[in-house]
PDB file of C-alpha atoms in Angstrom:
ATOM      1  CA  LYS A   1      -0.377  -0.232   0.162  1.00 56.00           C
ATOM      2  CA  ARG A   2       1.476   3.583  -0.803  1.00 68.00           C
ATOM      3  CA  VAL A   3       2.184   5.623   2.153  1.00 67.00           C
ATOM      4  CA  VAL A   4       0.071   8.657   2.030  1.00 84.00           C
ATOM      5  CA  MET A   5       0.380  11.693   4.315  1.00 89.00           C
ATOM      6  CA  LYS A   6      -1.801  14.495   5.128  1.00 95.00           C
ATOM      7  CA  VAL A   7      -0.058  17.809   5.296  1.00 96.00           C
ATOM      8  CA  VAL A   8      -0.603  21.319   6.601  1.00 97.00           C
ATOM      9  CA  THR A   9       1.339  24.457   5.355  1.00 96.00           C
ATOM     10  CA  GLY A  10       1.457  27.922   5.486  1.00 95.00           C
ATOM     11  CA  ILE A  11       2.582  30.662   3.429  1.00 93.00           C
ATOM     12  CA  GLY A  12       5.050  31.744   5.670  1.00 87.00           C
ATOM     13  CA  PRO A  13       5.147  31.646   9.445  1.00 88.00           C
ATOM     14  CA  ARG A  14       2.436  33.303  11.470  1.00 93.00           C
ATOM     15  CA  VAL A  15      -0.511  32.064   9.412  1.00 96.00           C
ATOM     16  CA  GLY A  16      -2.251  29.518  11.402  1.00 96.00           C
ATOM     17  CA  THR A  17      -0.800  26.388  10.647  1.00 96.00           C
ATOM     18  CA  SER A  18      -0.263  25.607  14.561  1.00 96.00           C
ATOM     19  CA  PHE A  19      -4.447  26.371  15.062  1.00 97.00           C
ATOM     20  CA  VAL A  20      -5.124  23.986  12.535  1.00 98.00           C
ATOM     21  CA  MET A  21      -2.784  21.109  13.741  1.00 97.00           C
ATOM     22  CA  HIS A  22      -4.071  21.645  17.609  1.00 97.00           C
ATOM     23  CA  GLU A  23      -7.869  21.351  16.072  1.00 98.00           C
ATOM     24  CA  SER A  24      -6.875  18.467  14.309  1.00 98.00           C
ATOM     25  CA  TYR A  25      -5.593  17.065  17.299  1.00 97.00           C
ATOM     26  CA  LEU A  26      -8.548  18.078  19.588  1.00 97.00           C
ATOM     27  CA  SER A  27     -10.947  16.668  16.893  1.00 97.00           C
ATOM     28  CA  GLY A  28      -8.995  13.130  17.738  1.00 97.00           C
ATOM     29  CA  LEU A  29      -7.253  12.983  14.121  1.00 97.00           C
ATOM     30  CA  PRO A  30      -3.756  11.561  14.557  1.00 96.00           C
ATOM     31  CA  VAL A  31      -1.133  14.541  14.614  1.00 96.00           C
ATOM     32  CA  VAL A  32       2.372  14.439  14.642  1.00 93.00           C
ATOM     33  CA  GLY A  33       4.775  17.322  15.844  1.00 93.00           C
ATOM     34  CA  GLU A  34       6.505  18.927  18.700  1.00 92.00           C
ATOM     35  CA  LEU A  35       4.596  21.019  20.716  1.00 93.00           C
ATOM     36  CA  PHE A  36       7.424  23.484  21.905  1.00 91.00           C
ATOM     37  CA  PRO A  37      10.887  22.865  20.536  1.00 87.00           C
ATOM     38  CA  TRP A  38      13.722  24.832  21.815  1.00 83.00           C
ATOM     39  CA  TYR A  39      13.652  27.646  19.653  1.00 80.00           C
ATOM     40  CA  VAL A  40      10.032  29.082  20.257  1.00 83.00           C
ATOM     41  CA  ASP A  41       8.765  31.117  23.238  1.00 84.00           C
ATOM     42  CA  LYS A  42       5.276  29.436  24.921  1.00 90.00           C
ATOM     43  CA  ARG A  43       3.729  32.597  25.417  1.00 89.00           C
ATOM     44  CA  ASP A  44       3.616  33.264  21.189  1.00 88.00           C
ATOM     45  CA  ASN A  45       1.082  30.038  20.777  1.00 90.00           C
ATOM     46  CA  PRO A  46       0.160  28.501  24.630  1.00 93.00           C
ATOM     47  CA  ASN A  47      -1.747  25.606  22.888  1.00 95.00           C
ATOM     48  CA  GLY A  48       1.325  24.452  20.911  1.00 93.00           C
ATOM     49  CA  PHE A  49       3.506  24.554  17.513  1.00 94.00           C
ATOM     50  CA  TYR A  50       3.541  20.906  16.455  1.00 94.00           C
ATOM     51  CA  GLU A  51       6.943  21.557  14.410  1.00 91.00           C
ATOM     52  CA  MET A  52       8.838  18.994  12.774  1.00 87.00           C
ATOM     53  CA  PRO A  53      12.690  18.798  14.384  1.00 78.00           C
ATOM     54  CA  TRP A  54      14.579  20.750  11.806  1.00 69.00           C
ATOM     55  CA  ASP A  55      17.333  18.156  11.977  1.00 66.00           C
ATOM     56  CA  GLU A  56      14.992  15.031  11.135  1.00 70.00           C
ATOM     57  CA  ASP A  57      15.008  13.515   8.222  1.00 79.00           C
ATOM     58  CA  ILE A  58      11.583  12.977   7.386  1.00 84.00           C
ATOM     59  CA  LYS A  59      10.415   9.143   5.961  1.00 84.00           C
ATOM     60  CA  PRO A  60       6.927   9.103   5.074  1.00 84.00           C
ATOM     61  CA  SER A  61       6.251   5.363   6.132  1.00 83.00           C
ATOM     62  CA  ASN A  62       6.793   7.009   9.630  1.00 85.00           C
ATOM     63  CA  TYR A  63       3.861   9.457   9.256  1.00 86.00           C
ATOM     64  CA  ARG A  64       1.042   6.985   7.497  1.00 85.00           C
ATOM     65  CA  ASP A  65      -2.343   8.386   7.752  1.00 85.00           C
ATOM     66  CA  THR A  66      -1.101  11.184  10.221  1.00 92.00           C
ATOM     67  CA  VAL A  67      -1.328  14.814  10.220  1.00 96.00           C
ATOM     68  CA  ILE A  68       1.974  16.372   9.800  1.00 95.00           C
ATOM     69  CA  LYS A  69       2.542  20.554   9.648  1.00 95.00           C
ATOM     70  CA  LEU A  70       5.435  20.861   7.118  1.00 93.00           C
ATOM     71  CA  TRP A  71       7.211  24.315   5.631  1.00 90.00           C
ATOM     72  CA  ASP A  72       8.039  22.541   2.039  1.00 91.00           C
ATOM     73  CA  PRO A  73       6.084  19.616   1.473  1.00 92.00           C
ATOM     74  CA  TRP A  74       6.876  19.767  -2.210  1.00 91.00           C
ATOM     75  CA  PRO A  75       9.503  17.185  -1.841  1.00 91.00           C
ATOM     76  CA  PHE A  76       6.397  14.907  -0.448  1.00 91.00           C
ATOM     77  CA  ARG A  77       4.170  15.562  -3.492  1.00 92.00           C
ATOM     78  CA  LYS A  78       3.532  12.071  -4.465  1.00 91.00           C
ATOM     79  CA  ARG A  79       3.046  10.825  -0.823  1.00 90.00           C
ATOM     80  CA  ILE A  80       0.359  13.737   0.073  1.00 92.00           C
ATOM     81  CA  GLN A  81      -2.857  12.640   0.269  1.00 91.00           C
ATOM     82  CA  ARG A  82      -4.424  15.688   2.024  1.00 94.00           C
ATOM     83  CA  LEU A  83      -2.998  19.126   1.808  1.00 96.00           C
ATOM     84  CA  VAL A  84      -4.110  22.182   3.495  1.00 98.00           C
ATOM     85  CA  ILE A  85      -2.359  25.628   2.415  1.00 97.00           C
ATOM     86  CA  ILE A  86      -3.116  28.690   4.660  1.00 97.00           C
ATOM     87  CA  GLU A  87      -2.298  32.241   3.555  1.00 96.00           C
ATOM     88  CA  ARG A  88      -2.860  35.350   5.404  1.00 96.00           C
ATOM     89  CA  GLU A  89      -4.524  38.026   3.266  1.00 96.00           C
ATOM     90  CA  ASP A  90      -3.327  40.462   5.342  1.00 96.00           C
ATOM     91  CA  LYS A  91       0.603  40.618   4.769  1.00 93.00           C
ATOM     92  CA  GLU A  92       0.968  43.948   6.913  1.00 92.00           C
ATOM     93  CA  ALA A  93      -0.119  41.892  10.081  1.00 94.00           C
ATOM     94  CA  GLN A  94       1.869  38.757   9.168  1.00 93.00           C
ATOM     95  CA  LEU A  95       4.845  40.817   8.836  1.00 89.00           C
ATOM     96  CA  LYS A  96       3.932  42.631  12.242  1.00 89.00           C
ATOM     97  CA  SER A  97       3.189  39.057  13.948  1.00 89.00           C
ATOM     98  CA  MET A  98       6.597  38.009  12.311  1.00 87.00           C
ATOM     99  CA  LYS A  99       8.525  40.706  14.113  1.00 83.00           C
ATOM    100  CA  ILE A 100       7.117  40.396  17.474  1.00 81.00           C
ATOM    101  CA  VAL A 101       8.373  36.669  16.994  1.00 78.00           C
ATOM    102  CA  ASN A 102      11.519  37.218  15.547  1.00 68.00           C
ATOM    103  CA  GLU A 103      12.957  39.495  18.594  1.00 61.00           C
ATOM    104  CA  LYS A 104      13.203  35.772  20.216  1.00 56.00           C
ATOM    105  CA  ILE A 105      13.913  33.868  16.923  1.00 57.00           C
ATOM    106  CA  ARG A 106      15.605  34.360  13.726  1.00 56.00           C
ATOM    107  CA  PHE A 107      14.908  33.187  10.629  1.00 54.00           C
ATOM    108  CA  ASP A 108      18.202  32.511   9.363  1.00 56.00           C
ATOM    109  CA  GLN A 109      18.485  36.487   9.180  1.00 57.00           C
ATOM    110  CA  GLN A 110      16.308  36.535   6.064  1.00 66.00           C
ATOM    111  CA  THR A 111      14.079  39.739   6.197  1.00 81.00           C
ATOM    112  CA  HIS A 112      10.509  39.013   7.066  1.00 81.00           C
ATOM    113  CA  LEU A 113       9.441  40.447   3.325  1.00 85.00           C
ATOM    114  CA  ASP A 114      11.904  37.723   1.674  1.00 87.00           C
ATOM    115  CA  ILE A 115      10.543  34.951   3.736  1.00 86.00           C
ATOM    116  CA  ILE A 116       7.110  35.847   2.890  1.00 90.00           C
ATOM    117  CA  GLU A 117       8.357  36.072  -1.298  1.00 91.00           C
ATOM    118  CA  HIS A 118       9.925  32.415  -0.864  1.00 90.00           C
ATOM    119  CA  PHE A 119       6.893  30.996   0.395  1.00 92.00           C
ATOM    120  CA  LEU A 120       4.919  32.816  -2.487  1.00 94.00           C
ATOM    121  CA  GLU A 121       7.151  31.273  -5.204  1.00 94.00           C
ATOM    122  CA  GLN A 122       6.449  27.638  -3.388  1.00 92.00           C
ATOM    123  CA  LYS A 123       2.660  28.084  -3.137  1.00 94.00           C
ATOM    124  CA  LYS A 124       2.856  28.648  -7.101  1.00 94.00           C
ATOM    125  CA  ARG A 125       3.546  24.899  -6.836  1.00 94.00           C
ATOM    126  CA  LEU A 126       1.757  23.675  -4.484  1.00 95.00           C
ATOM    127  CA  MET A 127      -1.597  25.151  -5.661  1.00 94.00           C
ATOM    128  CA  LYS A 128      -0.969  22.811  -8.779  1.00 94.00           C
ATOM    129  CA  LEU A 129      -1.674  19.705  -6.293  1.00 93.00           C
ATOM    130  CA  PRO A 130      -4.763  18.433  -4.985  1.00 93.00           C
ATOM    131  CA  HIS A 131      -5.500  20.955  -2.088  1.00 96.00           C
ATOM    132  CA  PHE A 132      -7.987  22.900   0.625  1.00 97.00           C
ATOM    133  CA  PHE A 133      -6.806  26.389   0.248  1.00 97.00           C
ATOM    134  CA  CYS A 134      -7.787  28.757   3.386  1.00 97.00           C
ATOM    135  CA  TYR A 135      -6.743  32.304   4.414  1.00 97.00           C
ATOM    136  CA  THR A 136      -5.773  32.655   7.945  1.00 97.00           C
ATOM    137  CA  GLU A 137      -8.564  35.009   8.206  1.00 98.00           C
ATOM    138  CA  GLU A 138     -11.205  32.829   6.911  1.00 98.00           C
ATOM    139  CA  LEU A 139      -9.852  29.681   9.525  1.00 97.00           C
ATOM    140  CA  ASP A 140     -12.641  30.199  12.248  1.00 97.00           C
ATOM    141  CA  ASN A 141     -15.506  29.924   9.790  1.00 98.00           C
ATOM    142  CA  LYS A 142     -13.704  27.106   8.147  1.00 98.00           C
ATOM    143  CA  ILE A 143     -11.872  24.967  10.856  1.00 98.00           C
ATOM    144  CA  LYS A 144     -14.755  22.464  10.667  1.00 98.00           C
ATOM    145  CA  ASP A 145     -14.371  21.698   6.907  1.00 98.00           C
ATOM    146  CA  ILE A 146     -10.833  21.680   7.124  1.00 98.00           C
ATOM    147  CA  ILE A 147     -10.976  18.963   9.667  1.00 98.00           C
ATOM    148  CA  SER A 148     -13.675  17.204   7.888  1.00 97.00           C
ATOM    149  CA  TYR A 149     -10.987  17.121   4.771  1.00 97.00           C
ATOM    150  CA  LEU A 150      -7.879  15.897   6.813  1.00 97.00           C
ATOM    151  CA  GLY A 151     -10.149  13.270   8.530  1.00 94.00           C
ATOM    152  CA  ASP A 152     -11.147  11.571   5.183  1.00 85.00           C
TER     153      ASP A 152
END
């Protein structure tokens, strides 16, 4: 049987991927990810981040039928059964949020705008895959649909 993954990704940080992961967990879906990696401040996201360890070599067979948050899901595109893509429509709010968090975390010394532009380039490829797209600003209204999509 082909290994399939259920992936949540975002068009840059601070878009709501952790919220989707937490809601997936609360709904009973099997989720994977470290709640509070060493580089985060719990106050920025008290319910957890659900991050994959940066140094882990991700093997799809370890994540069969689980929900996993990946910042670059493209290498796994042939193994993805469900893909949720979240983008913050209000880029100014995203940049402001990134700046607050970046006081504590350094995003590889890239500018915040460079990071968002990188993810917007990645989005062009990801949108070609079957997916569920949602703006951050719509998450509260769409979360039940997202959970249903991930749970199929």
